[in-house]
mmCIF file of N, CA and C in Angstrom:
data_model
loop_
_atom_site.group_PDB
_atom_site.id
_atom_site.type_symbol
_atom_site.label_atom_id
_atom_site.label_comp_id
_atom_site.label_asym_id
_atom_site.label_seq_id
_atom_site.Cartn_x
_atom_site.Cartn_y
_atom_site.Cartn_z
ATOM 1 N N UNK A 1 131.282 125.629 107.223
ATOM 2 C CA UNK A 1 131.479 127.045 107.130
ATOM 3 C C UNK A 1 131.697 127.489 105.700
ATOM 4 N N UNK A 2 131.845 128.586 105.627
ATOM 5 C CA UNK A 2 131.777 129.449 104.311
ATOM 6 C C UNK A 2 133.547 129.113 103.748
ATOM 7 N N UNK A 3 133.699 129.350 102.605
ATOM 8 C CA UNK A 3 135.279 129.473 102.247
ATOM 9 C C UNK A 3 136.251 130.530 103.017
ATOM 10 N N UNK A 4 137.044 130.437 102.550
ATOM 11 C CA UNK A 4 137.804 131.339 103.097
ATOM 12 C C UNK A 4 138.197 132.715 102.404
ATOM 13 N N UNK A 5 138.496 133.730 102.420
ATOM 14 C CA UNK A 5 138.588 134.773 100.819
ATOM 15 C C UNK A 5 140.133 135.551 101.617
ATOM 16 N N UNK A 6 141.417 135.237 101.232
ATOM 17 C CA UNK A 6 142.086 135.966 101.652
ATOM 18 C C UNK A 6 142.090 137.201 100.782
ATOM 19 N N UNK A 7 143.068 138.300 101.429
ATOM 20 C CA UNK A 7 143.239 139.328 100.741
ATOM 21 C C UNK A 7 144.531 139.409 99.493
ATOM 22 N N UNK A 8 144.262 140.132 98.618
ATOM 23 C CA UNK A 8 145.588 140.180 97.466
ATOM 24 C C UNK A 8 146.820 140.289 97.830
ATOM 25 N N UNK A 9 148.062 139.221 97.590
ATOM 26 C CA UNK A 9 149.191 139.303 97.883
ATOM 27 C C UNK A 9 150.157 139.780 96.983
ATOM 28 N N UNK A 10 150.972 141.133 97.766
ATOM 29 C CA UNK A 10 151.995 141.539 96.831
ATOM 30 C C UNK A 10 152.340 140.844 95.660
ATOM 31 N N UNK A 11 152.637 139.713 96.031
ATOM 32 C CA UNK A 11 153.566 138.885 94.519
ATOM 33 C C UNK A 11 152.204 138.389 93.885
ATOM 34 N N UNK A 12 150.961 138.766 93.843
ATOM 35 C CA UNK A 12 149.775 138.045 93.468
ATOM 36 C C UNK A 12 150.138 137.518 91.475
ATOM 37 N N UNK A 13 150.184 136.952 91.267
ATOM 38 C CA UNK A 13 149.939 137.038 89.840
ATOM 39 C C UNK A 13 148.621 137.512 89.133
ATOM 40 N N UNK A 14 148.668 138.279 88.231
ATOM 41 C CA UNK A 14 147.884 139.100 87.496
ATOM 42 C C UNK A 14 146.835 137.718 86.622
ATOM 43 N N UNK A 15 145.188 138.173 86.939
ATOM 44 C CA UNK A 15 144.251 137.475 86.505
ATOM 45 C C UNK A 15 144.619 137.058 84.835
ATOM 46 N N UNK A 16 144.917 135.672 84.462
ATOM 47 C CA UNK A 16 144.768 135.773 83.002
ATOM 48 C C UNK A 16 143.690 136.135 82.039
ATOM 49 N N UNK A 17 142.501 136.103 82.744
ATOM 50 C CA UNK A 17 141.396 136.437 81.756
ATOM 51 C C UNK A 17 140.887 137.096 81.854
ATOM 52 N N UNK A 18 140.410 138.270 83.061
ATOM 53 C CA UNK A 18 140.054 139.782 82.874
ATOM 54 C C UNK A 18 141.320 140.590 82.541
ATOM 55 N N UNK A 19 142.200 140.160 83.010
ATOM 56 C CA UNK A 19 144.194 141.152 83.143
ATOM 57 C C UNK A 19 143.795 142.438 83.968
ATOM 58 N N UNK A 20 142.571 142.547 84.703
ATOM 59 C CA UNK A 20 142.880 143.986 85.574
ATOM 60 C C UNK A 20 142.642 143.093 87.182
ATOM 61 N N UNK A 21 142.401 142.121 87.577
ATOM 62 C CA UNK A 21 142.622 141.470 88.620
ATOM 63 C C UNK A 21 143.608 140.459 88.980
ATOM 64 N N UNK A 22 143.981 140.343 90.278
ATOM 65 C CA UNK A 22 144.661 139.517 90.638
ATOM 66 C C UNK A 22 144.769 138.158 91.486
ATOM 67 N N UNK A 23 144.923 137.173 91.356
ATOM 68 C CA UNK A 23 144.907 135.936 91.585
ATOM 69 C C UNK A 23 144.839 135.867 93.106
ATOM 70 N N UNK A 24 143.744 135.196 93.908
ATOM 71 C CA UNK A 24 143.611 135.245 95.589
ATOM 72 C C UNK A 24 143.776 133.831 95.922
ATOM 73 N N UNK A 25 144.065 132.933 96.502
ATOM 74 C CA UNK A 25 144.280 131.932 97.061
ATOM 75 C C UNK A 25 143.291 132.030 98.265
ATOM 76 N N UNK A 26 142.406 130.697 97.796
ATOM 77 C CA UNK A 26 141.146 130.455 98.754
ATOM 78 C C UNK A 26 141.368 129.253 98.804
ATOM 79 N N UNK A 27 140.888 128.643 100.452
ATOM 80 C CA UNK A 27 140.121 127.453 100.610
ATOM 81 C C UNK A 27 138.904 127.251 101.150
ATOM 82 N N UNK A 28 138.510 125.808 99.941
ATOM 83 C CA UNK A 28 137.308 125.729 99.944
ATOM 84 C C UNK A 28 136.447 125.090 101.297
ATOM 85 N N UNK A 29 135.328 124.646 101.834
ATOM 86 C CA UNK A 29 134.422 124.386 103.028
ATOM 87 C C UNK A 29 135.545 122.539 103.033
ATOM 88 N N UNK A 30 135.751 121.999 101.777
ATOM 89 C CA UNK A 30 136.851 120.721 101.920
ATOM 90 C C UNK A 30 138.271 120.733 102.175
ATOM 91 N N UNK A 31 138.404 121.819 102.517
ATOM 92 C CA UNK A 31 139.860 122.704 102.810
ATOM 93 C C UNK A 31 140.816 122.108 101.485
ATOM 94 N N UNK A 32 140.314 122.484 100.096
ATOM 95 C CA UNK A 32 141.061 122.355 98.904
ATOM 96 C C UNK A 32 141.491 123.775 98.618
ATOM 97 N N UNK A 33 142.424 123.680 97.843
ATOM 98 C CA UNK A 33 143.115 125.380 97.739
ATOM 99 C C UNK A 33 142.537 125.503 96.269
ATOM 100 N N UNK A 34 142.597 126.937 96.100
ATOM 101 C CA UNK A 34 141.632 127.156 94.774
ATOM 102 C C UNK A 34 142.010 128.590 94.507
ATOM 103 N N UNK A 35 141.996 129.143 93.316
ATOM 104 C CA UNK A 35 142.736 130.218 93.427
ATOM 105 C C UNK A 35 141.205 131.321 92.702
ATOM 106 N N UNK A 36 141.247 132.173 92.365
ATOM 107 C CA UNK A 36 139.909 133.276 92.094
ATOM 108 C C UNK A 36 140.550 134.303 92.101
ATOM 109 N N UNK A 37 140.218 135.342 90.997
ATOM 110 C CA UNK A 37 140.634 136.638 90.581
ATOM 111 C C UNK A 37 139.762 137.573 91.398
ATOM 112 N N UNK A 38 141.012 138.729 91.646
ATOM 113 C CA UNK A 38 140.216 139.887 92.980
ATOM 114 C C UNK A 38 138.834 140.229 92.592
ATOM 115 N N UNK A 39 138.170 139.872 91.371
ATOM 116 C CA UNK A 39 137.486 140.777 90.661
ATOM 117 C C UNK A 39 136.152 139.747 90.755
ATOM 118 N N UNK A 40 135.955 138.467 91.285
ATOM 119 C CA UNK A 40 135.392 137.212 91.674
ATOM 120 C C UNK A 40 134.099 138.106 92.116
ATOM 121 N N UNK A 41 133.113 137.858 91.455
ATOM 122 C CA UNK A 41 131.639 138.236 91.688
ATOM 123 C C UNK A 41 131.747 139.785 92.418
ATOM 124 N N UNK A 42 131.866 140.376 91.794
ATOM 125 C CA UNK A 42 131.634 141.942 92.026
ATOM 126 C C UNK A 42 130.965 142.487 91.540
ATOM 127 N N UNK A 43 129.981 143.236 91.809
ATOM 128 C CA UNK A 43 128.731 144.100 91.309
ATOM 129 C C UNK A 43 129.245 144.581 90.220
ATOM 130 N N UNK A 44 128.412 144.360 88.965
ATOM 131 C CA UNK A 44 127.819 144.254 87.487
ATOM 132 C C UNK A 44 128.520 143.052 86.953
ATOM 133 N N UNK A 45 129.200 142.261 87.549
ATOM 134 C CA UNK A 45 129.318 140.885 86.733
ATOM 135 C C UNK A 45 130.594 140.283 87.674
ATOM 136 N N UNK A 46 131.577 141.294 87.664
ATOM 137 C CA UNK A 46 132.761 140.699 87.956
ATOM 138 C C UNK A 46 133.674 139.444 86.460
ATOM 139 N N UNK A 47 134.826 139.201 87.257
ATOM 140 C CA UNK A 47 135.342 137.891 86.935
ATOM 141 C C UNK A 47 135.399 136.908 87.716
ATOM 142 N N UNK A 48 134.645 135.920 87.070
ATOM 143 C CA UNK A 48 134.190 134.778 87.015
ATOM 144 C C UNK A 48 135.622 133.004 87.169
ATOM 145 N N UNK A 49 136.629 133.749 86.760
ATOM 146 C CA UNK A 49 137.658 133.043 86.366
ATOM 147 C C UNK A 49 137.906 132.125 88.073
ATOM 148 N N UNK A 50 138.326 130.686 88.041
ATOM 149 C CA UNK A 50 138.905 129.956 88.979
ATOM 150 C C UNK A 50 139.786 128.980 88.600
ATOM 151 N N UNK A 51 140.879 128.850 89.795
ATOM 152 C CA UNK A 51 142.060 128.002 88.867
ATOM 153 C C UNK A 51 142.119 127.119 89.675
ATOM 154 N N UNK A 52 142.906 125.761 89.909
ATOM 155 C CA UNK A 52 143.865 124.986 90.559
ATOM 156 C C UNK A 52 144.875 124.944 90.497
ATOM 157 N N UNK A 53 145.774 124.240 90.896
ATOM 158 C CA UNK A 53 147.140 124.127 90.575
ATOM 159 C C UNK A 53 147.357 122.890 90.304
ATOM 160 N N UNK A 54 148.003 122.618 89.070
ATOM 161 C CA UNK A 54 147.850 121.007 88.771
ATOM 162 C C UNK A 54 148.793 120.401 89.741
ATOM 163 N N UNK A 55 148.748 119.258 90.393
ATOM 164 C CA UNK A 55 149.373 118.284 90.750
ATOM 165 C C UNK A 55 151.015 118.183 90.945
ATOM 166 N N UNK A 56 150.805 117.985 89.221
ATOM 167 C CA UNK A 56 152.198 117.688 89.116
ATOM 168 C C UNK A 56 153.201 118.711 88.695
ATOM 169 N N UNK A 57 152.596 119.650 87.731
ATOM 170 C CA UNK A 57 153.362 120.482 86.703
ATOM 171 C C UNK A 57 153.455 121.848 87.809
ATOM 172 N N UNK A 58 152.529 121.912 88.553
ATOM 173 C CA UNK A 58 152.503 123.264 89.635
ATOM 174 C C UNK A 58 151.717 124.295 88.513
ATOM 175 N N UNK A 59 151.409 123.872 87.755
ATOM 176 C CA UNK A 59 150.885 124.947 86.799
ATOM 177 C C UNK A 59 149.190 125.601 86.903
ATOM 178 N N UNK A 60 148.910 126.630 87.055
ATOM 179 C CA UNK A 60 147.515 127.084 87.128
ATOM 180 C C UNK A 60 146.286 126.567 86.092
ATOM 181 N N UNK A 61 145.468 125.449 86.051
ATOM 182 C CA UNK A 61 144.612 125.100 85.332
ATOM 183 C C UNK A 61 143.251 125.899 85.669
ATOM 184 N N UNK A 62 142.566 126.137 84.752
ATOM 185 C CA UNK A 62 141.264 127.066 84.760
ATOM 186 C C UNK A 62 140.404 125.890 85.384
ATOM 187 N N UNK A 63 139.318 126.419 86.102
ATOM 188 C CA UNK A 63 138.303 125.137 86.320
ATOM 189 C C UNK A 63 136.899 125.540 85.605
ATOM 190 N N UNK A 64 136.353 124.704 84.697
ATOM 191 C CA UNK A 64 135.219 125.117 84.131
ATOM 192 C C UNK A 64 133.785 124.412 84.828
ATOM 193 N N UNK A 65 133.017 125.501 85.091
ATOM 194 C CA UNK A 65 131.766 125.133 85.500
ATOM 195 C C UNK A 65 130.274 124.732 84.240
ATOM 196 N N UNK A 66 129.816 123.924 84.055
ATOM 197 C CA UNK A 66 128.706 123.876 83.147
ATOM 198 C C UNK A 66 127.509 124.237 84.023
ATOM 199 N N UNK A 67 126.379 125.091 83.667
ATOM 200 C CA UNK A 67 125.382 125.139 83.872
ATOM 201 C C UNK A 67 124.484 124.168 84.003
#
């Protein structure tokens, strides 16, 4: 199946790299949690931004995609 896309949560933390969206908590078709700014592919470009949460530190790491 497709991911999951919840909706924005009150306490959402604010996107670090556009700063006008906010952080959504998704899981992926491997049921991994993954986080994506409200602003995640929206007509004329959107933000692009996706995080994890590291492991150990609990801290939000960016995930980079190469072409």
């Amino acid at each position: 199946g497709k991911p999951q896309f919840n909706e924005v949560d009150d306490n959402a933390e604010p996107c670090p790299v556009c700063k006008t969206g906010c952080l959504i908590k998704r899981v992926s078709q491997k049921g991994n949690t993954w986080y994506s700014c409200s602003n995640y592919k929206k007509e004329g470009g959107g933000c692009d931004a996706r995080f994890m949460k590291d492991k150990t530190s609990g801290e939000l790491k960016q995930m980079i995609f190469k072409d």
